[in-house]
Coordinates of C-alpha atoms in Angstrom, one line a residue:
M19 CA -42.0 -69.9 -57.1
T20 CA -44.2 -69.7 -58.4
I21 CA -42.5 -69.2 -60.9
R22 CA -45.0 -67.0 -64.5
H23 CA -43.3 -64.2 -66.6
Q24 CA -43.7 -61.7 -69.5
S25 CA -45.6 -58.7 -70.7
F26 CA -45.8 -55.9 -73.2
G27 CA -42.9 -53.5 -72.4
L28 CA -42.2 -50.0 -73.8
K29 CA -39.4 -47.4 -73.5
H30 CA -37.9 -44.1 -73.6
L31 CA -38.9 -41.8 -76.5
S32 CA -35.2 -41.6 -77.5
L33 CA -31.8 -42.0 -76.0
L34 CA -31.2 -38.3 -76.4
F35 CA -34.4 -37.5 -74.4
T36 CA -33.4 -40.1 -71.8
A37 CA -30.0 -38.6 -71.5
T38 CA -31.3 -35.0 -71.1
V39 CA -33.8 -35.9 -68.4
C40 CA -32.2 -36.1 -65.0
V41 CA -34.0 -36.4 -61.7
L42 CA -37.1 -34.2 -62.0
P43 CA -38.5 -32.6 -58.9
G44 CA -41.5 -34.9 -59.0
L45 CA -39.3 -38.0 -59.0
Q46 CA -37.5 -37.6 -55.8
P47 CA -37.7 -40.7 -53.6
A48 CA -40.2 -40.9 -50.7
S49 CA -39.1 -40.8 -47.2
A50 CA -38.5 -44.3 -45.8
A51 CA -40.6 -43.3 -42.8
S52 CA -43.6 -42.1 -44.8
A53 CA -46.7 -44.3 -44.8
P54 CA -47.6 -45.5 -48.4
V55 CA -50.5 -44.4 -50.4
Y56 CA -52.5 -47.5 -51.4
T57 CA -53.6 -47.5 -55.0
E58 CA -57.2 -48.3 -55.8
Q59 CA -57.5 -52.0 -56.7
G60 CA -61.2 -52.7 -56.7
K61 CA -63.9 -53.0 -54.0
Q62 CA -63.1 -56.5 -53.2
W63 CA -59.5 -55.6 -52.2
T64 CA -60.2 -54.6 -48.6
H65 CA -57.9 -53.7 -45.8
A66 CA -58.6 -57.1 -44.1
A67 CA -57.9 -58.9 -47.4
R68 CA -54.6 -57.0 -47.6
L69 CA -53.4 -57.9 -44.2
Q70 CA -54.2 -61.6 -44.7
Y71 CA -52.4 -61.5 -48.0
Y72 CA -49.3 -60.1 -46.4
S73 CA -49.0 -62.9 -43.8
Q74 CA -50.9 -65.9 -45.1
D75 CA -48.8 -69.0 -44.4
Q76 CA -48.3 -71.4 -47.4
G77 CA -46.0 -73.9 -45.8
S78 CA -42.6 -72.3 -46.4
R79 CA -40.0 -73.0 -43.7
V80 CA -36.9 -70.9 -44.0
M81 CA -35.5 -71.7 -40.6
P82 CA -36.6 -71.8 -36.9
L83 CA -37.8 -68.3 -35.9
Q84 CA -35.5 -68.1 -32.9
W85 CA -32.5 -68.7 -35.2
F86 CA -33.6 -66.0 -37.6
L87 CA -34.0 -63.6 -34.7
A88 CA -30.5 -64.5 -33.3
L89 CA -28.5 -64.3 -36.5
K90 CA -26.2 -61.3 -37.0
Q91 CA -25.0 -59.4 -40.1
A92 CA -21.3 -59.1 -40.7
N93 CA -21.4 -55.6 -39.1
G94 CA -22.8 -57.2 -35.9
K95 CA -26.3 -55.8 -36.3
P96 CA -29.2 -58.3 -36.2
F97 CA -29.9 -60.0 -39.6
L98 CA -33.5 -58.8 -39.2
D99 CA -32.4 -55.2 -38.6
D100 CA -34.4 -52.6 -40.7
S101 CA -37.1 -55.3 -41.3
L102 CA -34.9 -56.5 -44.3
S103 CA -35.7 -53.2 -46.1
R104 CA -32.1 -53.3 -47.3
Y105 CA -33.2 -56.0 -49.7
G106 CA -36.3 -54.1 -50.7
Y107 CA -38.7 -55.9 -48.6
L108 CA -41.6 -53.7 -47.2
P109 CA -42.3 -53.1 -43.5
N110 CA -45.4 -54.9 -42.1
P111 CA -46.4 -53.0 -38.8
D112 CA -49.3 -55.6 -38.5
S113 CA -47.0 -58.6 -38.3
K114 CA -47.6 -60.7 -35.3
T115 CA -43.8 -61.1 -35.1
Q116 CA -42.2 -57.6 -34.7
G117 CA -39.8 -56.8 -37.5
L118 CA -40.9 -59.3 -40.1
P119 CA -41.7 -57.6 -43.4
V120 CA -44.5 -58.1 -45.8
G121 CA -44.5 -61.7 -47.1
F122 CA -42.7 -63.2 -44.2
T123 CA -44.8 -65.5 -42.0
V124 CA -44.5 -67.6 -38.8
N125 CA -46.1 -71.1 -38.5
G126 CA -45.3 -72.9 -35.3
N127 CA -41.7 -72.2 -34.6
A128 CA -40.6 -71.6 -38.2
V129 CA -40.3 -68.4 -40.3
G130 CA -41.2 -68.7 -43.9
M131 CA -42.1 -66.6 -47.0
T132 CA -45.4 -66.2 -48.7
C133 CA -46.7 -65.0 -52.0
S134 CA -46.8 -61.3 -51.1
A135 CA -42.9 -61.2 -50.5
C136 CA -42.4 -61.3 -54.2
H137 CA -45.7 -59.8 -55.4
T138 CA -46.1 -56.6 -53.5
R139 CA -44.6 -53.4 -55.1
Q140 CA -43.9 -49.9 -53.8
I141 CA -42.9 -47.1 -56.0
E142 CA -41.8 -43.5 -55.1
A143 CA -42.5 -40.2 -56.8
D144 CA -43.4 -36.7 -55.7
G145 CA -42.0 -37.4 -52.2
K146 CA -44.6 -40.1 -51.7
A147 CA -44.6 -43.9 -51.7
Y148 CA -47.3 -45.8 -53.6
R149 CA -48.3 -49.4 -52.7
I150 CA -49.3 -51.8 -55.4
D151 CA -50.5 -55.1 -54.1
G152 CA -49.9 -58.0 -56.4
G153 CA -47.4 -56.0 -58.3
P154 CA -43.8 -57.3 -59.0
A155 CA -41.6 -56.8 -56.0
I156 CA -38.6 -54.5 -56.3
S157 CA -36.6 -56.7 -54.0
D158 CA -33.2 -58.4 -54.2
F159 CA -33.9 -62.1 -53.3
Q160 CA -30.4 -63.2 -54.4
S161 CA -28.7 -60.9 -51.9
F162 CA -31.0 -61.9 -49.2
A163 CA -30.5 -65.6 -49.8
A164 CA -26.7 -65.2 -50.1
D165 CA -26.4 -63.1 -47.0
L166 CA -28.5 -65.5 -45.1
D167 CA -26.0 -68.3 -46.2
S168 CA -23.0 -66.1 -45.2
A169 CA -24.5 -65.2 -41.8
V170 CA -25.0 -68.9 -40.8
G171 CA -21.6 -69.9 -42.2
R172 CA -19.9 -67.1 -40.4
M173 CA -21.6 -68.0 -37.1
L174 CA -20.6 -71.7 -37.4
D175 CA -17.0 -70.8 -38.2
D176 CA -16.5 -68.4 -35.2
Q177 CA -16.9 -69.9 -31.8
P178 CA -17.7 -66.6 -30.0
S179 CA -20.3 -65.8 -32.6
F180 CA -21.8 -69.3 -32.1
D181 CA -21.8 -69.0 -28.3
A182 CA -23.7 -65.7 -28.6
F183 CA -26.1 -67.3 -31.1
A184 CA -26.6 -70.3 -28.7
A185 CA -27.3 -68.0 -25.7
A186 CA -29.9 -66.0 -27.8
V187 CA -31.6 -69.1 -29.0
L188 CA -31.4 -71.3 -25.9
G189 CA -31.5 -68.5 -23.3
G190 CA -29.4 -68.0 -20.2
S191 CA -26.1 -70.0 -20.1
P192 CA -26.6 -73.1 -22.2
S193 CA -24.7 -76.2 -21.3
A194 CA -22.0 -77.7 -23.6
E195 CA -24.4 -80.6 -24.4
Q196 CA -27.1 -78.1 -25.4
K197 CA -24.7 -76.2 -27.6
T198 CA -23.4 -79.4 -29.2
K199 CA -27.0 -80.4 -30.0
L200 CA -27.8 -76.9 -31.4
R201 CA -24.7 -76.9 -33.6
K202 CA -25.6 -80.2 -35.1
E203 CA -29.1 -79.0 -35.9
V204 CA -27.8 -75.8 -37.6
E205 CA -25.2 -77.8 -39.5
T206 CA -27.9 -80.1 -40.7
W207 CA -29.9 -77.1 -41.9
Y208 CA -26.9 -75.5 -43.4
L209 CA -25.6 -78.4 -45.5
P210 CA -28.4 -78.3 -48.2
Y211 CA -28.9 -74.6 -48.0
H212 CA -25.2 -73.8 -48.6
T213 CA -25.0 -76.5 -51.2
I214 CA -27.8 -74.9 -53.4
M215 CA -26.8 -71.4 -52.8
S216 CA -23.1 -71.9 -53.5
I217 CA -23.7 -73.7 -56.8
A218 CA -26.9 -72.0 -58.1
L219 CA -26.5 -68.3 -57.4
P220 CA -24.6 -66.4 -60.2
K221 CA -21.6 -64.5 -58.8
D222 CA -20.4 -62.5 -61.9
K223 CA -23.9 -61.5 -63.1
P224 CA -26.2 -61.4 -60.1
W225 CA -30.0 -61.2 -60.8
G226 CA -30.3 -57.9 -59.0
P227 CA -33.5 -56.3 -57.7
A228 CA -36.9 -57.1 -59.3
R229 CA -35.6 -60.3 -61.0
L230 CA -34.8 -63.9 -60.1
D231 CA -34.5 -67.2 -61.9
A232 CA -37.5 -68.8 -60.4
V233 CA -38.0 -71.8 -62.6
A234 CA -34.3 -72.9 -62.3
M235 CA -34.4 -72.5 -58.5
I236 CA -37.5 -74.6 -58.2
L237 CA -35.9 -77.3 -60.3
N238 CA -32.7 -77.1 -58.4
R239 CA -34.6 -77.3 -55.1
V240 CA -36.8 -80.3 -56.0
T241 CA -34.1 -82.4 -57.9
G242 CA -31.1 -81.3 -55.9
L243 CA -32.2 -81.2 -52.3
D244 CA -35.4 -83.3 -52.0
I245 CA -35.2 -86.6 -53.9
G246 CA -31.7 -88.1 -53.1
T247 CA -31.4 -91.6 -51.7
A248 CA -28.8 -90.6 -49.2
P249 CA -30.0 -89.6 -45.7
D250 CA -29.4 -85.8 -46.5
H251 CA -31.6 -86.3 -49.7
I252 CA -29.0 -84.2 -51.7
I253 CA -28.1 -84.9 -55.4
K254 CA -25.4 -82.2 -55.8
S255 CA -25.0 -83.0 -59.5
N256 CA -28.6 -82.1 -60.2
I257 CA -28.0 -78.4 -59.1
H258 CA -27.3 -76.1 -62.0
L259 CA -26.3 -72.4 -62.2
A260 CA -29.5 -70.3 -62.1
D261 CA -28.4 -67.7 -64.7
T262 CA -31.7 -67.0 -66.5
P263 CA -33.3 -64.3 -64.5
V264 CA -36.8 -63.0 -65.3
R265 CA -38.8 -60.3 -63.7
Y266 CA -41.4 -61.0 -61.1
P267 CA -44.9 -61.0 -62.8
F268 CA -47.9 -59.0 -61.7
I269 CA -50.6 -61.4 -60.4
W270 CA -53.9 -59.5 -60.4
N271 CA -55.1 -61.5 -63.4
A272 CA -53.2 -64.6 -62.8
P273 CA -56.1 -66.8 -61.8
I274 CA -58.1 -66.1 -65.0
Q275 CA -55.2 -66.7 -67.5
D276 CA -55.5 -70.0 -69.5
K277 CA -51.7 -70.4 -69.3
T278 CA -49.0 -69.2 -66.9
Q279 CA -45.2 -69.1 -66.4
W280 CA -43.3 -66.9 -68.9
P281 CA -42.9 -69.7 -71.4
G282 CA -46.6 -70.7 -70.9
F283 CA -45.8 -74.2 -70.0
A284 CA -48.3 -74.3 -67.2
D285 CA -52.0 -74.7 -67.9
N286 CA -54.0 -72.5 -65.7
G287 CA -57.6 -71.2 -65.0
N288 CA -59.3 -73.3 -62.4
D289 CA -58.8 -74.0 -58.7
L290 CA -56.9 -77.3 -59.1
L291 CA -54.4 -75.8 -61.7
G292 CA -54.1 -72.7 -59.4
L293 CA -53.2 -75.0 -56.5
S294 CA -50.7 -76.7 -58.7
R295 CA -49.2 -73.3 -59.5
N296 CA -49.0 -72.2 -56.0
Y297 CA -47.6 -75.5 -54.8
G298 CA -44.7 -75.1 -57.3
E299 CA -44.1 -71.8 -55.8
V300 CA -43.8 -73.0 -52.2
L301 CA -41.6 -75.9 -53.3
G302 CA -39.2 -73.2 -54.6
V303 CA -39.2 -71.1 -51.4
F304 CA -38.2 -73.3 -48.6
A305 CA -40.9 -76.0 -48.3
D306 CA -39.7 -79.0 -46.4
F307 CA -40.4 -82.0 -48.8
Y308 CA -39.0 -85.5 -49.2
P309 CA -40.9 -88.1 -51.1
E310 CA -40.4 -91.7 -50.3
K311 CA -41.4 -95.1 -51.7
A312 CA -44.5 -96.4 -50.1
P313 CA -46.0 -99.8 -51.1
G314 CA -49.2 -98.9 -49.2
Q315 CA -49.9 -95.9 -51.4
L316 CA -51.8 -96.1 -54.6
L317 CA -49.0 -94.4 -56.5
G318 CA -46.3 -96.4 -54.9
F319 CA -44.9 -93.2 -53.4
D320 CA -45.7 -91.0 -50.4
Y321 CA -45.6 -87.3 -51.5
L322 CA -47.2 -85.9 -48.3
K323 CA -45.6 -87.7 -45.3
H324 CA -42.6 -85.2 -45.3
N325 CA -44.2 -82.2 -46.9
S326 CA -44.7 -78.8 -45.2
A327 CA -47.0 -77.4 -47.8
N328 CA -50.1 -75.7 -46.3
F329 CA -52.8 -76.6 -48.8
D330 CA -55.4 -74.6 -47.0
G331 CA -53.1 -71.6 -47.0
L332 CA -52.3 -72.1 -50.7
K333 CA -56.0 -72.2 -51.4
A334 CA -56.5 -69.0 -49.2
V335 CA -53.8 -67.1 -51.1
E336 CA -55.4 -68.0 -54.4
N337 CA -58.8 -66.7 -53.2
L338 CA -57.1 -63.5 -52.0
V339 CA -55.4 -63.1 -55.4
K340 CA -58.8 -63.3 -57.1
K341 CA -59.8 -60.2 -55.2
I342 CA -56.8 -58.1 -56.3
G343 CA -57.8 -55.7 -59.0
P344 CA -55.3 -53.9 -61.4
P345 CA -54.1 -50.7 -59.8
A346 CA -55.5 -47.4 -60.9
W347 CA -53.2 -44.6 -62.0
P348 CA -52.7 -42.8 -58.7
W349 CA -52.4 -39.2 -60.0
K350 CA -55.9 -37.9 -60.4
E351 CA -54.9 -34.3 -60.7
G352 CA -51.8 -32.1 -61.3
K353 CA -49.1 -32.6 -63.8
W354 CA -49.2 -36.4 -63.9
A355 CA -53.0 -36.6 -64.3
V356 CA -54.2 -38.5 -67.3
N357 CA -55.1 -36.4 -70.4
A358 CA -58.4 -38.1 -71.4
K359 CA -58.4 -36.8 -75.0
L360 CA -54.9 -38.0 -75.6
A361 CA -55.7 -41.4 -74.0
A362 CA -58.6 -41.8 -76.3
Q363 CA -56.3 -41.4 -79.3
G364 CA -54.0 -43.9 -77.7
K365 CA -56.8 -46.4 -77.4
A366 CA -57.4 -46.4 -81.1
I367 CA -53.7 -47.1 -81.6
Y368 CA -53.8 -49.9 -79.0
E369 CA -56.9 -51.6 -80.6
S370 CA -55.7 -51.2 -84.2
P371 CA -56.2 -54.5 -86.0
T372 CA -52.7 -54.4 -87.4
Q373 CA -50.0 -55.9 -85.2
T374 CA -47.0 -54.0 -86.6
E375 CA -44.4 -51.4 -85.7
N376 CA -47.3 -49.0 -86.0
G377 CA -49.3 -50.4 -83.0
G378 CA -52.0 -53.0 -82.7
C379 CA -51.2 -54.2 -79.1
A380 CA -54.7 -55.7 -78.4
G381 CA -54.1 -58.5 -81.0
C382 CA -51.8 -60.2 -78.5
H383 CA -52.7 -58.4 -75.2
G384 CA -56.4 -57.8 -75.5
I385 CA -59.0 -59.6 -73.5
R386 CA -60.7 -62.5 -75.3
D387 CA -62.0 -65.9 -74.2
G388 CA -59.3 -68.5 -73.5
I389 CA -59.4 -72.2 -73.1
P390 CA -62.1 -73.1 -70.6
R391 CA -61.0 -75.1 -67.6
A392 CA -63.6 -77.2 -65.9
L393 CA -66.4 -74.9 -67.0
N394 CA -64.3 -71.8 -65.7
K395 CA -64.1 -68.9 -68.1
T396 CA -60.6 -67.8 -68.8
W397 CA -58.7 -65.1 -70.7
A398 CA -56.6 -66.2 -73.6
T399 CA -52.8 -65.9 -73.0
P400 CA -51.3 -66.3 -76.5
L401 CA -47.7 -67.5 -76.6
C402 CA -45.8 -65.2 -79.0
Y403 CA -42.2 -65.3 -80.3
V404 CA -41.3 -61.7 -80.8
G405 CA -37.5 -61.9 -80.9
T406 CA -36.9 -61.6 -77.2
D407 CA -34.2 -63.4 -75.3
P408 CA -34.7 -67.2 -75.6
K409 CA -32.3 -68.3 -72.9
E410 CA -35.0 -69.4 -70.5
F411 CA -35.9 -72.3 -72.8
E412 CA -32.5 -73.9 -72.1
L413 CA -34.1 -75.0 -68.8
F414 CA -36.2 -77.5 -70.8
G415 CA -33.0 -79.3 -71.7
L416 CA -31.8 -79.9 -68.2
T417 CA -31.4 -83.5 -67.3
V418 CA -31.1 -85.0 -63.8
D419 CA -30.8 -88.2 -61.8
T420 CA -34.2 -89.0 -60.3
G421 CA -33.0 -90.6 -57.1
V422 CA -35.7 -92.0 -54.9
L423 CA -38.3 -91.3 -57.7
A424 CA -36.7 -93.6 -60.3
G425 CA -39.6 -95.6 -61.8
A426 CA -42.3 -93.3 -60.5
K427 CA -45.3 -92.9 -62.7
I428 CA -48.9 -91.8 -62.9
P429 CA -51.0 -93.9 -65.3
F430 CA -52.5 -91.9 -68.2
L431 CA -50.8 -88.7 -67.0
E432 CA -47.0 -89.3 -66.6
K433 CA -44.9 -92.2 -67.9
P434 CA -42.2 -93.8 -65.6
L435 CA -39.2 -91.6 -64.8
K436 CA -35.8 -92.9 -65.9
A437 CA -33.2 -93.3 -63.2
K438 CA -30.7 -91.0 -65.0
D439 CA -30.7 -88.3 -67.6
E440 CA -34.4 -87.5 -67.0
N441 CA -35.9 -84.1 -68.0
A442 CA -35.8 -82.0 -64.9
V443 CA -39.2 -80.5 -65.6
R444 CA -40.7 -84.1 -65.9
V445 CA -39.5 -84.6 -62.3
L446 CA -41.3 -81.4 -61.1
S447 CA -44.3 -82.6 -63.0
M448 CA -44.3 -86.0 -61.3
V449 CA -43.9 -84.3 -57.9
G450 CA -46.7 -81.9 -58.6
M451 CA -49.2 -84.4 -59.9
G452 CA -48.3 -87.1 -57.4
T453 CA -48.7 -84.7 -54.4
L454 CA -52.0 -83.2 -55.6
L455 CA -53.5 -86.5 -56.6
Q456 CA -52.6 -87.9 -53.2
H457 CA -54.0 -84.7 -51.5
T458 CA -57.3 -84.8 -53.4
K459 CA -57.9 -88.5 -53.5
S460 CA -61.4 -89.9 -53.1
P461 CA -62.9 -91.8 -50.2
K462 CA -62.7 -95.0 -52.3
T463 CA -59.0 -94.6 -52.8
L464 CA -58.6 -93.9 -49.0
D465 CA -60.4 -97.1 -48.1
L466 CA -58.3 -99.1 -50.5
E467 CA -55.1 -97.7 -49.1
L468 CA -56.2 -98.1 -45.6
K469 CA -56.8 -101.8 -46.1
A470 CA -53.4 -102.1 -47.8
Q471 CA -51.6 -100.4 -44.9
T472 CA -53.5 -102.6 -42.5
D473 CA -52.3 -105.7 -44.4
L474 CA -48.8 -104.3 -44.3
G475 CA -48.9 -103.7 -40.6
L476 CA -50.1 -107.3 -40.0
I477 CA -47.2 -108.6 -42.1
E478 CA -44.7 -106.7 -40.1
R479 CA -46.1 -108.2 -36.9
L480 CA -46.0 -111.8 -38.0
A481 CA -43.5 -113.3 -35.7
G482 CA -41.0 -115.8 -37.2
E483 CA -42.2 -115.5 -40.8
A484 CA -39.6 -115.9 -43.4
R485 CA -38.3 -112.7 -45.1
A486 CA -39.1 -114.1 -48.5
A487 CA -42.8 -114.7 -47.5
K488 CA -43.0 -111.2 -46.2
D489 CA -41.6 -109.8 -49.4
R490 CA -44.0 -111.8 -51.5
K491 CA -47.0 -110.5 -49.6
V492 CA -45.8 -106.9 -49.9
K493 CA -45.4 -107.4 -53.6
E494 CA -48.9 -108.8 -53.8
I495 CA -50.3 -105.8 -52.0
S496 CA -48.3 -103.3 -54.2
E497 CA -49.4 -105.0 -57.4
R498 CA -53.1 -104.9 -56.3
L499 CA -52.8 -101.1 -55.7
L500 CA -51.0 -100.5 -59.0
K501 CA -53.9 -102.2 -60.8
K502 CA -56.2 -99.7 -59.2
Q503 CA -54.2 -96.6 -59.9
A504 CA -56.4 -95.5 -62.8
D505 CA -59.2 -94.9 -60.3
M506 CA -57.3 -91.8 -59.1
V507 CA -57.5 -90.1 -62.5
T508 CA -60.8 -88.4 -63.1
A509 CA -61.9 -86.0 -65.7
D510 CA -61.2 -83.1 -63.5
N511 CA -57.8 -84.0 -62.1
A512 CA -56.6 -85.3 -65.5
Q513 CA -56.1 -81.5 -66.2
L514 CA -53.0 -81.8 -64.1
K515 CA -51.1 -83.2 -67.0
G516 CA -50.9 -79.7 -68.4
A517 CA -49.6 -78.2 -65.2
Y518 CA -45.9 -78.7 -66.1
Q519 CA -45.4 -79.4 -69.7
T520 CA -42.0 -80.2 -71.2
M521 CA -40.1 -80.1 -74.5
Q522 CA -37.8 -82.7 -76.0
A523 CA -35.0 -80.3 -76.4
P524 CA -34.3 -76.5 -76.1
P525 CA -35.2 -74.9 -79.4
S526 CA -33.2 -72.3 -81.3
P527 CA -34.4 -68.8 -82.3
Q528 CA -34.3 -69.9 -86.0
Q529 CA -37.1 -72.4 -85.3
A530 CA -39.4 -69.7 -84.5
G531 CA -39.3 -68.3 -88.0
G532 CA -39.9 -64.7 -87.2
Y533 CA -42.7 -63.0 -85.1
A534 CA -45.5 -65.5 -84.7
C535 CA -47.9 -66.6 -82.0
K536 CA -49.5 -69.9 -80.9
D537 CA -52.3 -70.8 -78.5
K538 CA -50.8 -73.8 -76.8
F539 CA -47.4 -74.6 -75.4
T540 CA -47.6 -77.9 -77.2
D541 CA -48.4 -76.3 -80.6
P542 CA -45.7 -76.8 -83.3
T543 CA -43.4 -74.0 -84.5
P544 CA -42.8 -71.4 -83.2
A545 CA -41.2 -73.3 -80.4
I546 CA -39.8 -70.3 -78.5
A547 CA -42.6 -68.1 -77.3
Y548 CA -43.5 -66.2 -74.1
E549 CA -46.9 -65.5 -72.7
S550 CA -48.6 -62.3 -73.8
R551 CA -50.6 -61.3 -70.9
V552 CA -53.6 -58.9 -70.7
L553 CA -52.0 -55.6 -69.8
Q554 CA -54.3 -54.2 -67.1
G555 CA -52.2 -52.3 -64.7
I556 CA -49.1 -52.5 -66.9
W557 CA -48.0 -49.0 -65.9
A558 CA -47.0 -50.3 -62.4
T559 CA -44.9 -53.3 -63.4
A560 CA -41.5 -52.0 -64.8
P561 CA -38.9 -53.2 -66.0
Y562 CA -40.4 -54.7 -69.1
L563 CA -40.0 -57.8 -71.3
H564 CA -39.9 -61.2 -69.6
N565 CA -36.4 -60.7 -68.5
G566 CA -36.8 -57.1 -67.2
S567 CA -34.3 -55.7 -69.7
V568 CA -36.2 -52.5 -70.6
P569 CA -36.7 -49.9 -67.9
T570 CA -39.8 -48.0 -69.2
L571 CA -42.8 -48.3 -71.4
A572 CA -41.5 -45.4 -73.4
A573 CA -38.3 -47.3 -73.9
L574 CA -40.0 -50.3 -75.4
L575 CA -41.4 -48.1 -78.2
E576 CA -37.9 -47.7 -79.5
P577 CA -36.0 -50.1 -81.7
A578 CA -33.8 -52.4 -79.7
Q579 CA -30.6 -50.6 -80.7
N580 CA -31.9 -47.4 -79.2
R581 CA -32.9 -48.8 -75.8
P582 CA -30.7 -48.2 -72.7
V583 CA -27.6 -50.4 -72.7
E584 CA -27.7 -50.2 -68.9
F585 CA -29.9 -48.8 -66.2
K586 CA -30.4 -48.6 -62.5
I587 CA -33.2 -50.6 -60.7
G588 CA -35.2 -49.3 -57.7
P589 CA -38.5 -47.9 -56.6
A590 CA -38.0 -44.3 -57.8
Y591 CA -40.7 -43.9 -60.6
D592 CA -40.9 -41.8 -63.7
P593 CA -44.6 -41.0 -64.5
E594 CA -43.8 -39.5 -67.8
K595 CA -41.9 -42.4 -69.3
I596 CA -43.9 -44.9 -67.2
G597 CA -41.4 -47.0 -65.5
L598 CA -38.0 -46.7 -63.6
A599 CA -36.6 -43.3 -63.1
V600 CA -33.1 -42.7 -64.3
E601 CA -31.7 -42.1 -60.8
Q602 CA -32.1 -44.6 -58.1
S603 CA -30.8 -44.5 -54.5
K604 CA -32.3 -47.7 -53.0
F605 CA -29.9 -50.2 -54.5
D606 CA -26.3 -49.9 -55.7
Y607 CA -27.0 -52.0 -58.8
V608 CA -26.9 -51.4 -62.6
L609 CA -28.4 -53.9 -64.9
K610 CA -26.2 -54.2 -68.0
T611 CA -28.1 -55.5 -71.0
T612 CA -26.8 -57.1 -74.2
D613 CA -27.5 -56.3 -77.9
C614 CA -28.8 -58.6 -80.7
E615 CA -25.6 -59.7 -82.2
G616 CA -24.8 -63.5 -82.3
A617 CA -25.0 -65.1 -78.9
N618 CA -25.7 -61.8 -77.1
I619 CA -29.4 -62.3 -77.9
K620 CA -29.5 -65.3 -75.6
S621 CA -27.4 -63.9 -72.7
G622 CA -30.5 -63.8 -70.4
N623 CA -30.1 -60.0 -70.3
S624 CA -30.8 -59.2 -74.0
R625 CA -32.9 -56.0 -74.7
C626 CA -33.9 -57.3 -78.1
G627 CA -37.2 -58.1 -79.6
H628 CA -40.8 -56.9 -79.2
E629 CA -40.3 -54.0 -81.7
F630 CA -44.0 -53.0 -81.9
G631 CA -45.0 -49.3 -82.0
T632 CA -41.4 -48.3 -82.9
R633 CA -42.5 -46.4 -86.1
L634 CA -45.2 -44.4 -84.4
S635 CA -44.7 -40.6 -84.4
K636 CA -43.7 -38.8 -81.2
Q637 CA -47.3 -37.7 -80.8
E638 CA -48.7 -41.2 -81.4
K639 CA -46.3 -42.7 -78.9
A640 CA -47.3 -40.1 -76.3
A641 CA -51.1 -41.0 -76.9
L642 CA -50.4 -44.7 -76.6
L643 CA -48.5 -44.2 -73.3
E644 CA -51.3 -42.1 -72.1
Y645 CA -53.8 -44.9 -72.6
L646 CA -51.6 -47.5 -71.0
K647 CA -51.8 -45.5 -67.8
I648 CA -55.5 -46.2 -67.6
L649 CA -55.7 -49.7 -69.0

């Protein structure tokens, strides 16, 4: 989950123009049955790569596959009916398990989710559907997660429903003992799932399609469900309302950015940092993970024993993402074809050295060398405060109990965790670094741990030895390992320190001191700043701003007070305004945004900020938009 988010957004030429343009003939939704047109995304992005991307396992474990297939909706239809297209997920006719959509995978007996579920987009215009791989999904994850919770709860509460479920899962006429065992297994699964969904999902202001609060849900999952000292591992008080939705990012240039996540708190740009980024994602989408104290491990904790993450799969996904190119504008001829002369005029505006209301986008969004990562070349991803909604930074002020991880540390990289009132992001950092250091440790480390574990095994087998003597020997072994911890930290893996950076406290907009940029998350003022990504393929990524509060690129060229107060979200596409069409039929959802007055600017849904290009003439705006189609 994984969790990275923001970009240069733009908007309707004026509210009047928006109001007068209804559904144009070219903007009618495509037939659900029509095969998509795949946009051009570079020679490396082959059909074989696409199919692997759609189903590559990463270690996510939603639930046993047979349960998933047996569950029913409230209307009695299978939960998997329509391949989950009601939530915006896309059909995958090549799935080895019939009915599973793009981004849903099977490993062993479990169904899980993978990167492509949230990073594959399909838009509709001119009666056709256009597929954009690596684009932000127009899917409603909150409704999917909440309905899955309701389906299981409803089945457990209704005996006939449970009996039908048991018959489907177990086959034939299962015995009472078999059904009792199955019920206990389902209840064990349901307890943590229902706990997090009932507390974290916002009920009065749902995320809606194309958005989710990824960082909060990862923090909730790790600190609320995975590190408790009780047998169920739950620390209910660590779960917070996830009410800071951001839009899914596009990922075709994610591997080369020098920072990622919308606030830019994650260093990025090489394979190890990419693995860290993707590992954080799988922790948020149903990985099985329970760290435990382990005196035979160099770090004193075992982060891998109970960990379903598929590290080979995570690496495979990263290698696939490196092959995804930005999508080419799909209309080569006809009324939506690019006007080359107008686009050339827009290029000059885009590359203007002046970053003002009159243009100059490239100053923040242009391609330039970033911070090198282990000799890897990167693109700079400056962090800029441009007056947009700062609510996401409240996540850096969340504190939690650390449960089983109290006292965990990584010499030179992460100081010991306090038992209570610890920064939640620091807990995620400890888990991420601890897991990857344990996963990538050297042969020397393995030999040392093997000897320690052998010694511990001998101690356990010593008959009749006093408990105090055993404890003393275990302590000696642990201390010997602790003295060697520094050997795990090399020049290469020390970069993990920047994988999850924290703040002392959430900042206020006043601290930013107006529009300004910084190159590092840890730089001083401005404290509130979101990543300004290179804008290749930006035409395919609406809605805009990090929180998805502006529906089109044309709209973002208007002052905040002139942007739509509310709009529908769905796949119907407007090629003229470049973004979401006014009318949508896929979802019954309207995003209501807030203005810039008082606390409204930090509602999570504020349409404020990023007022660049707002003083361009109508002709200049049209030229800039034309260039953004081919960027």
